[in-house]
Coordinates of C-alpha atoms in Angstrom, one line a residue:
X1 CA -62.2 -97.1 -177.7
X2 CA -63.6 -94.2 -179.5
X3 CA -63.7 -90.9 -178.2
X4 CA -67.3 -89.8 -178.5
X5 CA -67.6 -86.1 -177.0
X6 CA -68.5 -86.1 -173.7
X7 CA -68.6 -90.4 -173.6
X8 CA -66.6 -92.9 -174.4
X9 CA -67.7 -95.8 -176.5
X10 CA -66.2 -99.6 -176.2
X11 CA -67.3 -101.1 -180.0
X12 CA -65.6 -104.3 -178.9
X13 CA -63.1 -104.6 -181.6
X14 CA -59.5 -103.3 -180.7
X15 CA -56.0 -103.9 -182.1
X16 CA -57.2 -108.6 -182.0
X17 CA -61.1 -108.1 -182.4
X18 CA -61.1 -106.9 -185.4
X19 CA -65.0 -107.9 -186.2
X20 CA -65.8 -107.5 -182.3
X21 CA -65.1 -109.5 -179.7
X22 CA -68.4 -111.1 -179.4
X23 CA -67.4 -112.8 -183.0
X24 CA -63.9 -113.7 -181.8
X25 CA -65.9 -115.9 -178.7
X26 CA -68.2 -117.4 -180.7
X27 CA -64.9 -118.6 -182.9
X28 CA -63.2 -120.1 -179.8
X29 CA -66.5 -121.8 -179.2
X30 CA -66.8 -122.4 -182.5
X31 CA -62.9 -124.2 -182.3
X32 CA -64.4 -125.9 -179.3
X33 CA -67.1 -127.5 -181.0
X34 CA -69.7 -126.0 -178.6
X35 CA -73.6 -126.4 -179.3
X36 CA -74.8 -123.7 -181.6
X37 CA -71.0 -121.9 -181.1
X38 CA -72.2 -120.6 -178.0
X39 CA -69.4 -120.4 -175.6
X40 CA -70.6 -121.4 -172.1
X41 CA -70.8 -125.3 -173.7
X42 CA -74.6 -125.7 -172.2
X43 CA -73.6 -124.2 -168.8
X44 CA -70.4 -126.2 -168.0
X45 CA -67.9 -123.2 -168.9
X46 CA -68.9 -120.4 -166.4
X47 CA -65.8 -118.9 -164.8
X48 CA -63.4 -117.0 -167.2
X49 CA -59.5 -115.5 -166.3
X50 CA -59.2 -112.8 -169.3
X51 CA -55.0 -111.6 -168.8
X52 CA -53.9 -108.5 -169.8
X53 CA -57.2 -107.4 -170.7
X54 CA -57.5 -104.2 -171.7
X55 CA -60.6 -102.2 -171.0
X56 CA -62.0 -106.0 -170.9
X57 CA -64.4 -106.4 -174.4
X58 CA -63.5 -109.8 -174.4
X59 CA -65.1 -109.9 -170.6
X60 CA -68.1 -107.6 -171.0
X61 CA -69.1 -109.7 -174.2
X62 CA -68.9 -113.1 -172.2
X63 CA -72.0 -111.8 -169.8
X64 CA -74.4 -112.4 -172.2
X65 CA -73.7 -116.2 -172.5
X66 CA -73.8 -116.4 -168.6
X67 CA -70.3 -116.8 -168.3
X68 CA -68.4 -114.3 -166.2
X69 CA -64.0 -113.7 -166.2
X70 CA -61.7 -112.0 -163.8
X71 CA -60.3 -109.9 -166.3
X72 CA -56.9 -109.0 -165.1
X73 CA -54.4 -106.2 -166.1
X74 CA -51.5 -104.2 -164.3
X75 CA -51.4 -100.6 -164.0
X76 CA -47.8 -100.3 -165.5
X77 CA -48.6 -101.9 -168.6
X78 CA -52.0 -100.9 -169.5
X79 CA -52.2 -97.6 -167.7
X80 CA -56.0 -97.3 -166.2
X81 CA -57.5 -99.6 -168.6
X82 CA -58.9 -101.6 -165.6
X83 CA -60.3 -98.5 -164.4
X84 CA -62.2 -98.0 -168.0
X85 CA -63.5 -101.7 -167.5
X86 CA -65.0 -101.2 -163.9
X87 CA -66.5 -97.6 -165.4
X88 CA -68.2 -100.0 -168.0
X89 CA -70.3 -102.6 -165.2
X90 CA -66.9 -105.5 -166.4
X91 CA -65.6 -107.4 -163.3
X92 CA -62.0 -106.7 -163.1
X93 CA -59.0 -106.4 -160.8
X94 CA -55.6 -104.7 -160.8
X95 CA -52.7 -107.5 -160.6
X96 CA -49.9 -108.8 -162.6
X97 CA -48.2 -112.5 -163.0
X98 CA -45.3 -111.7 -161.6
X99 CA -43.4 -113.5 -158.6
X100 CA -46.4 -114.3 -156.3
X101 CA -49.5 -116.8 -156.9
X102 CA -52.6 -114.6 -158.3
X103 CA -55.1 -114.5 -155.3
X104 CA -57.3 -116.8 -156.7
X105 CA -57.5 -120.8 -155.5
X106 CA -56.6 -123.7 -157.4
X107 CA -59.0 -125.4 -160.7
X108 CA -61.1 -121.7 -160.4
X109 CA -61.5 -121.0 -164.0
X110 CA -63.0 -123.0 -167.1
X111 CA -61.3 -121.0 -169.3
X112 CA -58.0 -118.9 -169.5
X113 CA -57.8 -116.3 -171.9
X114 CA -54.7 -114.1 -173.4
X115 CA -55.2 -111.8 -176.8
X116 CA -52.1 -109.9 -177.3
X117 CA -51.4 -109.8 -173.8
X118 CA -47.8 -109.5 -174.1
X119 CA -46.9 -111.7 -171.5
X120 CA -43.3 -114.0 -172.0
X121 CA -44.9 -117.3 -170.9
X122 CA -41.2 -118.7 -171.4
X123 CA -39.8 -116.9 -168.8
X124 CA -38.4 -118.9 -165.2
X125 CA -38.7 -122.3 -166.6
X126 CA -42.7 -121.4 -167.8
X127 CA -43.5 -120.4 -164.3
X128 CA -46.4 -118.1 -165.4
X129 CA -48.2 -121.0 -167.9
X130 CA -47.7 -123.2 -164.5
X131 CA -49.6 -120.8 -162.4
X132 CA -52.3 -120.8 -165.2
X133 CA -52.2 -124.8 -165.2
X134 CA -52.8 -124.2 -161.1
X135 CA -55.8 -122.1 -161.8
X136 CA -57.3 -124.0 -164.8
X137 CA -60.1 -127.1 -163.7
X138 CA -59.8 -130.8 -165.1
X139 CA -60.1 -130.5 -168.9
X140 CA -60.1 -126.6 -168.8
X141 CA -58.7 -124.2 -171.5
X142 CA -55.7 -121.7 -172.4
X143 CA -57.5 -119.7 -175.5
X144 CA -54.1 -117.7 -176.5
X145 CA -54.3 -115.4 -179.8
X146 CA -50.9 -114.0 -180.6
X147 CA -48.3 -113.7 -183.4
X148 CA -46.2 -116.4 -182.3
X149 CA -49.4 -118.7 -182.8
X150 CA -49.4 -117.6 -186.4
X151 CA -46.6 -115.6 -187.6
X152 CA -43.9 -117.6 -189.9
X153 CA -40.7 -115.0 -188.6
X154 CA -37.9 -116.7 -187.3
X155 CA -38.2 -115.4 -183.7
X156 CA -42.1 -116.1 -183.4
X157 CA -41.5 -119.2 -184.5
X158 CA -39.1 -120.0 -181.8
X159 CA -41.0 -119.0 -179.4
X160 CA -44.0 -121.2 -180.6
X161 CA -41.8 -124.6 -180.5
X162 CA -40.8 -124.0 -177.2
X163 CA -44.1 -123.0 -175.9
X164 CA -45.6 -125.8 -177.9
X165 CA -42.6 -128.1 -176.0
X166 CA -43.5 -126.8 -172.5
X167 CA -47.5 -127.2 -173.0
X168 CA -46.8 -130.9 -174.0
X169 CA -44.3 -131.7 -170.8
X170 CA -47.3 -130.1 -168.9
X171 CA -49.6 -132.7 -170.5
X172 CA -51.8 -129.8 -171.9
X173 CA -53.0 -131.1 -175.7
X174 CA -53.8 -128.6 -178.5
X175 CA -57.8 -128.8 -178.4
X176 CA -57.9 -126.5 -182.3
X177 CA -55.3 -124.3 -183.8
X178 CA -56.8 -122.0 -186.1
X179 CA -55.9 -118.5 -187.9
X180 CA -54.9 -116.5 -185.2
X181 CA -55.5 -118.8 -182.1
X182 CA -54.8 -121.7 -180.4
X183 CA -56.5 -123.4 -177.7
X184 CA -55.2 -126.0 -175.7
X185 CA -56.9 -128.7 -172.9
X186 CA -55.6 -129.2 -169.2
X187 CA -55.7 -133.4 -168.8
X188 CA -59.0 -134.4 -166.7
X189 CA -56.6 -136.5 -164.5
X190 CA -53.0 -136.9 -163.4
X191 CA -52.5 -140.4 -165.4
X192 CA -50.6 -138.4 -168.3
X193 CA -48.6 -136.6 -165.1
X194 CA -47.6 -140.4 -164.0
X195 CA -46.6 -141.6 -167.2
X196 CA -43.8 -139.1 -167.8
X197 CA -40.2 -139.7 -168.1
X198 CA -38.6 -139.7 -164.5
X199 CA -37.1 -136.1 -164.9
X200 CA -39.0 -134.5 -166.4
X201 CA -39.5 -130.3 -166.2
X202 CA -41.6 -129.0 -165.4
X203 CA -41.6 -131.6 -162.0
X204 CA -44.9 -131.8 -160.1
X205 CA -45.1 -130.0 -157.2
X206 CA -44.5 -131.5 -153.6
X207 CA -46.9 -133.4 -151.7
X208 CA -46.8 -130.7 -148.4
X209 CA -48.0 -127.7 -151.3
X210 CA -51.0 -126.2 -150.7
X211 CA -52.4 -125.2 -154.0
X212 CA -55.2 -123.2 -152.6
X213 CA -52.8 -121.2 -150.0
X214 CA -52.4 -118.0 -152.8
X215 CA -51.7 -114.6 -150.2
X216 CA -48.1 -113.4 -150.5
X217 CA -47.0 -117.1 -151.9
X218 CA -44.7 -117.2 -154.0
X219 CA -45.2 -119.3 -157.4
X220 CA -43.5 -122.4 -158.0
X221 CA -42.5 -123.9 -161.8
X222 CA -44.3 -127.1 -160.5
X223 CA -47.2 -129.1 -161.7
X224 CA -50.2 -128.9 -159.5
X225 CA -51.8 -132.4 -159.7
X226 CA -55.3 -133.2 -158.6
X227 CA -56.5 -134.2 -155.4
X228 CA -57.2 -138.5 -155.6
X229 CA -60.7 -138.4 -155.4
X230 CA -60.7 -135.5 -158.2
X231 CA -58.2 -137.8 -160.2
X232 CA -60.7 -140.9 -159.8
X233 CA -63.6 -138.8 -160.6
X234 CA -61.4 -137.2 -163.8
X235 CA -63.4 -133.8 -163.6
X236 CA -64.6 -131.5 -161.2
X237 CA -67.8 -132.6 -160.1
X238 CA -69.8 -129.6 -161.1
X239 CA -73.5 -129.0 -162.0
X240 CA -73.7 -126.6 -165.0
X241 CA -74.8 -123.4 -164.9
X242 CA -77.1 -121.8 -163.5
X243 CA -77.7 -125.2 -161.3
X244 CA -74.1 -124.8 -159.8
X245 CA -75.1 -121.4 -158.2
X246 CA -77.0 -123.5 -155.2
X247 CA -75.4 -126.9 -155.6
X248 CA -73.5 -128.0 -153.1
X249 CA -69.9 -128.8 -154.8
X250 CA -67.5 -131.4 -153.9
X251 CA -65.1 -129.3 -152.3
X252 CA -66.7 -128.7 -149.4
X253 CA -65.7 -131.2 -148.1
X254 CA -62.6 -129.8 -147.4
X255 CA -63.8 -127.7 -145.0
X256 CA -65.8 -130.0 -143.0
X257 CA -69.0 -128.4 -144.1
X258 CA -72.4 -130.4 -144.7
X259 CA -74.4 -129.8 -147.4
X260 CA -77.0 -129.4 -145.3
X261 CA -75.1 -126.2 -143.8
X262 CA -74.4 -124.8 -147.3
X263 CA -78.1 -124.9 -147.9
X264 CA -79.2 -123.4 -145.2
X265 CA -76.2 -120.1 -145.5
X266 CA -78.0 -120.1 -148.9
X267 CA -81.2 -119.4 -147.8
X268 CA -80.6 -117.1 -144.6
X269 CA -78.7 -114.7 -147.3
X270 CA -81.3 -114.5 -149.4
X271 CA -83.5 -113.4 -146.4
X272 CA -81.3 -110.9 -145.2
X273 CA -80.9 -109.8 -148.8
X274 CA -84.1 -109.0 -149.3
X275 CA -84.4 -107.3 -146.7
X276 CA -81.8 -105.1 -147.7
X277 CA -83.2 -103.9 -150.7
X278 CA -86.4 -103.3 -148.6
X279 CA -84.4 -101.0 -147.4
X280 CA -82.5 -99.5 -150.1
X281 CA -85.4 -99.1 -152.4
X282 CA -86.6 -95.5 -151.4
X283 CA -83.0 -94.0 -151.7
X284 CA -81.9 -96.5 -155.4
X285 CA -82.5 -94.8 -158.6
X286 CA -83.1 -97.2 -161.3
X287 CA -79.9 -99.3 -162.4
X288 CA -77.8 -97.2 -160.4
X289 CA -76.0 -100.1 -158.7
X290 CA -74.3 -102.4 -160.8
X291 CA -70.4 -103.1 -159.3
X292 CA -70.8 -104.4 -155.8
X293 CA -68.4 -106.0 -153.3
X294 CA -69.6 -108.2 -150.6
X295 CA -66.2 -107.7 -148.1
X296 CA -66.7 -111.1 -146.2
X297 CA -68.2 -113.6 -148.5
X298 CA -67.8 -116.7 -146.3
X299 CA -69.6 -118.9 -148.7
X300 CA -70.7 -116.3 -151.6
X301 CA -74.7 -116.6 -150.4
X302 CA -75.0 -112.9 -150.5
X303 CA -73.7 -112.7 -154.1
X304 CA -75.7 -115.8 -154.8
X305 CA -79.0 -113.8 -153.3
X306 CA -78.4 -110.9 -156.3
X307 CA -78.9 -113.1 -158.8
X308 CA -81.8 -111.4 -160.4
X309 CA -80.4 -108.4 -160.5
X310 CA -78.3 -106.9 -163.1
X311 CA -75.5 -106.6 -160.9
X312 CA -71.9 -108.6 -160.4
X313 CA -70.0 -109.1 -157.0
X314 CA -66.4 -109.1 -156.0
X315 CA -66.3 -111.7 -153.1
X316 CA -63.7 -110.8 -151.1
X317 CA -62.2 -113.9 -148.4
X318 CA -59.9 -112.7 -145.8
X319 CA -56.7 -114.6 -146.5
X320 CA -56.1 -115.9 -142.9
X321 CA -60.2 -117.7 -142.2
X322 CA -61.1 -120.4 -143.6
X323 CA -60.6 -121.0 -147.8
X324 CA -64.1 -120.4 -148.5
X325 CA -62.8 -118.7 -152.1
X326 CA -63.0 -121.9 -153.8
X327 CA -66.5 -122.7 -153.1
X328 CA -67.2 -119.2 -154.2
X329 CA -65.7 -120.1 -157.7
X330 CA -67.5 -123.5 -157.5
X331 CA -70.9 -121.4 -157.4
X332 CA -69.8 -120.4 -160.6
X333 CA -69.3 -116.7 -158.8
X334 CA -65.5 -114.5 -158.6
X335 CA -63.8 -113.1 -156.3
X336 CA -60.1 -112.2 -154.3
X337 CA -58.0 -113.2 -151.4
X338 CA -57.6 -109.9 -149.3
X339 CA -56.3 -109.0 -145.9
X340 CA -58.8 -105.9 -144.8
X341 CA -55.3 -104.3 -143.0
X342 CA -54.1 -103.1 -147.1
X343 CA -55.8 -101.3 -149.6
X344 CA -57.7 -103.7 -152.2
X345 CA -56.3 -103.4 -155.6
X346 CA -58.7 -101.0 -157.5
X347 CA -58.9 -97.9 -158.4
X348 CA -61.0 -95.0 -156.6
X349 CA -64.3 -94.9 -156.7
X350 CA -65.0 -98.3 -158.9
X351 CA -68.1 -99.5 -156.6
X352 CA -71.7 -98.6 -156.2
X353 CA -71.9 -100.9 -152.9
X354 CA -70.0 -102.4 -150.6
X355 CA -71.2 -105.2 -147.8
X356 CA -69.3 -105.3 -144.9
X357 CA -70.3 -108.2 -142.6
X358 CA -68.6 -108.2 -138.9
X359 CA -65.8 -107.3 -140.8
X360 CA -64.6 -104.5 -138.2
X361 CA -64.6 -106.9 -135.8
X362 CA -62.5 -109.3 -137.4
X363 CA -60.5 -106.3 -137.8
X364 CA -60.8 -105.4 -134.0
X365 CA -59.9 -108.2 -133.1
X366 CA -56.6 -108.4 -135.6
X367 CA -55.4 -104.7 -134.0
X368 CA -55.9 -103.4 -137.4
X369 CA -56.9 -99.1 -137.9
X370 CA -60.8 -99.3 -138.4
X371 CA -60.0 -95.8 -139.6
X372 CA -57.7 -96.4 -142.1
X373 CA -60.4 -99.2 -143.0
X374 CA -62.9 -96.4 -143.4
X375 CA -61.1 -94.2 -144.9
X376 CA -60.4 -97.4 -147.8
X377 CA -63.9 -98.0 -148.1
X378 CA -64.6 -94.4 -148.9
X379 CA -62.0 -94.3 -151.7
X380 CA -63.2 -97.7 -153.7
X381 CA -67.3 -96.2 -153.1
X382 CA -68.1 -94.1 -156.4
X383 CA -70.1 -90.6 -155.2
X384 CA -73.9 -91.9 -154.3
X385 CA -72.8 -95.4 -153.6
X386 CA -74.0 -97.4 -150.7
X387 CA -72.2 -99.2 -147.7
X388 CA -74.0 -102.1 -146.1
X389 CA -72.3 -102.6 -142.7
X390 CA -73.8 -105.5 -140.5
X391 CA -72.0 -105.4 -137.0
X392 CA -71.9 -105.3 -133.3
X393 CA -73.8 -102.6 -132.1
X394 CA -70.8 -100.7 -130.3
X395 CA -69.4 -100.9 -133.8
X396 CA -72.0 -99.1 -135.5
X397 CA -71.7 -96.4 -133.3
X398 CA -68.4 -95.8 -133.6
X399 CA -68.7 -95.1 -137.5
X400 CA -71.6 -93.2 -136.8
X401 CA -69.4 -90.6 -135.4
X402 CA -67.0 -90.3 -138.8
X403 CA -69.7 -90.2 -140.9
X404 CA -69.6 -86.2 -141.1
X405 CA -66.1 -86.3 -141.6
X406 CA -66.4 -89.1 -144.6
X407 CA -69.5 -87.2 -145.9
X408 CA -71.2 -89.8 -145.3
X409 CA -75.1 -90.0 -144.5
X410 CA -76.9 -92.7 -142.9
X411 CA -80.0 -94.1 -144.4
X412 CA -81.1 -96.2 -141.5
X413 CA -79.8 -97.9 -138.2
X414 CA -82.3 -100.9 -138.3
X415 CA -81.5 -104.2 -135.6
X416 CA -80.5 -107.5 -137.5
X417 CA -82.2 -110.4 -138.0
X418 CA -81.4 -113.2 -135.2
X419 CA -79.9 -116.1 -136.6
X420 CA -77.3 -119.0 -135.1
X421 CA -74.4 -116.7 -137.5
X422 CA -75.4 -113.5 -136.3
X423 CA -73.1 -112.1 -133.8
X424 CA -74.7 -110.6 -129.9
X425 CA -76.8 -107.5 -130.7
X426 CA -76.0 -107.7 -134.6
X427 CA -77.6 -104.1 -136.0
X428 CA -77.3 -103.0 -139.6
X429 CA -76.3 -99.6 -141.0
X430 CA -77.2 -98.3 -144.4
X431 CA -74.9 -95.3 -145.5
X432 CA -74.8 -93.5 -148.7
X433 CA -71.5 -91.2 -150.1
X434 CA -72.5 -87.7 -150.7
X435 CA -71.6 -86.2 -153.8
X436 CA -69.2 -83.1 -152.6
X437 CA -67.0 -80.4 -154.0
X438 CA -63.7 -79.2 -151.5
X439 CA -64.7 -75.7 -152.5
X440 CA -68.2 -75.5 -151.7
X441 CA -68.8 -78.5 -148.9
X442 CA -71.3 -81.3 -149.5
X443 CA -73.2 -81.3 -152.6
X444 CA -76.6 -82.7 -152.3
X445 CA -77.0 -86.2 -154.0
X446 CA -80.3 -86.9 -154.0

């Protein structure tokens, strides 16, 4: 980071990158043996979990290979870092493996990434590398640069034979080991799980887990194994990208939903999408929308609808509906578990748009404060931004009347399209953020 007057500039290098990151990622791809070193291996490595990021180089370097990563950070460790990243247009989110699963469903992410992230993956019987192995696919990767990889001192090379011991009783094999990094491969099926000594740790987790069930769960040192069909099929079934953004994937199925139905979600969100920017267009200034959240993403078809824009979407899943989160992921798309009755963990004002889709009814319904849930859409909104809400009618005019008090301003009240999802008298609301000073009132943003 270098401070450049009145900017900030992000070179990519930092205390690991020392040539930039975007020559670091074509070395892991490089270690990988990917086609022309190009890291997203022909489109079959799309999602990416980067931990204890920083101000996420190592993410924002990724998006030009098509290949997008959570990158994840805490607050206490690397102070507003996450912050920086969200300034620069670089999904992120503010969480920390601690005690409790990260809010993300099983086999989400091709790749897992730690560079100097200072994380003891020894700690509780390797509980935090086992939460990793839970997110990681079939045959997915742990790319971990750090000084017990390398260094010859007597501690660091402690703790590398014991992570080294753990990796192995997780049936994980190192894929390259090279200068500064290591990379190691998640088995494509649970026959090296089966073949283990009776007794060995870590154990494998019990039949009645639900690896997918993530809000306010609290991690297990267990080995996730794959479903039997996935086991039989040793890999996850995906089409590569950017085919896997409309394909339906396998695990649909677990929901009881048709391809057929997927397909048709698909293509009523890119209608209503459209429309949308219709409808944005006179107010948008050129590339002045980039982070957007959709804040019920059922199936991720509204994210899926953006993807000619030059803009990335946090799919937030309410954490008591149906898991919809991993066919998000499947889509080769990110996103969170969240409960609309907290706060989302981000900073203020780290989104140019939010999309809220019946989700103060859901909340209605729940007995939840649709003011306090007004109140949190205002702080994540960045001055200028754009809310989206699509909703009973009764419930637009109720936010109508805070909009004032927010200052908010309403673009246009327009009725919503009929469809077999919409709900009774569905209208949509476009509202834009003022930009205001306390002293002076509302500041005119146009």
């Amino acid at each position: 980071m270098i401070d450049a007057g009145e900017k900030i500039k992000f070179p990519g290098g930092g205390t690991h990158f020392h040539h930039g990151a975007d020559k670091y990622i074509s070395s892991i791809a490089n270690m990988l043996n990917f086609k022309d070193n190009i890291i997203n291996n022909e489109g079959m490595l799309r999602t990416v979990l980067d931990v204890g990021c920083g101000v996420a180089s190592f993410g924002g370097y990724l998006l030009s290979s098509n290949v997008i990563a959570m990158s994840l950070a805490p607050n206490d460790v690397h102070q507003n870092q996450i912050q920086f990243a969200l300034e620069r247009g670089i999904p992120a989110y503010l969480g920390v493996l601690g005690t409790k699963r990260l809010p993300y469903p099983s086999r989400s992410f091709e790749l897992a990434h730690c560079s100097r992230c200072r994380i003891d993956w020894l700690q509780r019987d390797g509980i935090l590398m086992l939460e990793l192995d839970r997110l990681l696919r079939p045959g997915g990767y742990f790319a971990y640069s750090s000084p017990e990889a390398y260094a010859q001192d007597e501690e660091d090379r402690r703790i590398w034979k014991e992570m080294s011991s753990l990796a192995e009783r997780m049936c994980w094999k190192i894929a390259e080991k090279k200068n500064q990094t290591v990379i190691w491969v998640k088995p494509l099926n649970n026959d090296c799980y089966r073949s283990r000594p009776r007794g060995t740790n870590p154990p494998l987790c019990k039949s009645g887990d639900d690896p997918d069930s993530v809000w306010g769960v609290t991690m297990e040192a267990c080995i996730t194994p794959y479903p039997e069909q996935m086991h039989r099929d040793g890999g996850s079934g995906l089409a590569p990208w950017p085919a896997r953004l409309t394909t339906p994937p396998p695990r649909l199925a677990d929901l009881y939903v048709t391809a057929d139905a997927f397909e048709k979600d698909t293509e009523m969100w890119q209608q209503r999408v459209d429309n949308y920017w219709n409808l944005l267009r006179p107010k948008v200034k050129p590339e002045s929308i980039r982070n957007i959240m959709d804040m019920k993403a059922n199936f991720g078809s509204f994210a899926a609808a953006l993807k000619e824009k030059d803009v990335w979407v946090m799919n937030a899943v309410s954490h008591d509906g149906p898991n919809t989160l991993k066919i998000i992921y499947d889509r080769g798309l990110i996103g969170s578990t969240h409960d609309w009755c907290e706060a989302f963990s981000t900073y203020p004002r780290t989104y140019d748009l939010l999309h809220a889709w019946t989700v103060f009814t859901d909340l209605e319904k729940r007995g939840c404060s649709a003011e306090d849930l007004l109140l949190e859409m205002d702080r994540i909104l960045r001055p200028t931004g754009f809310i989206i809400v699509r909703d009973k009618a009764p419930i637009i005019v109720f936010i109508k009347k805070y909009l004032n008090a927010l200052h908010w301003e309403a673009v246009t009240v327009v009725d919503g399209e009929s469809s077999p999802e919409s709900e009774e008298n569905e209208m949509i609301l476009i509202i834009r953020k003022k930009l205001w000073l306390p002293e002076g009132g509302s500041q005119d943003s146009t």
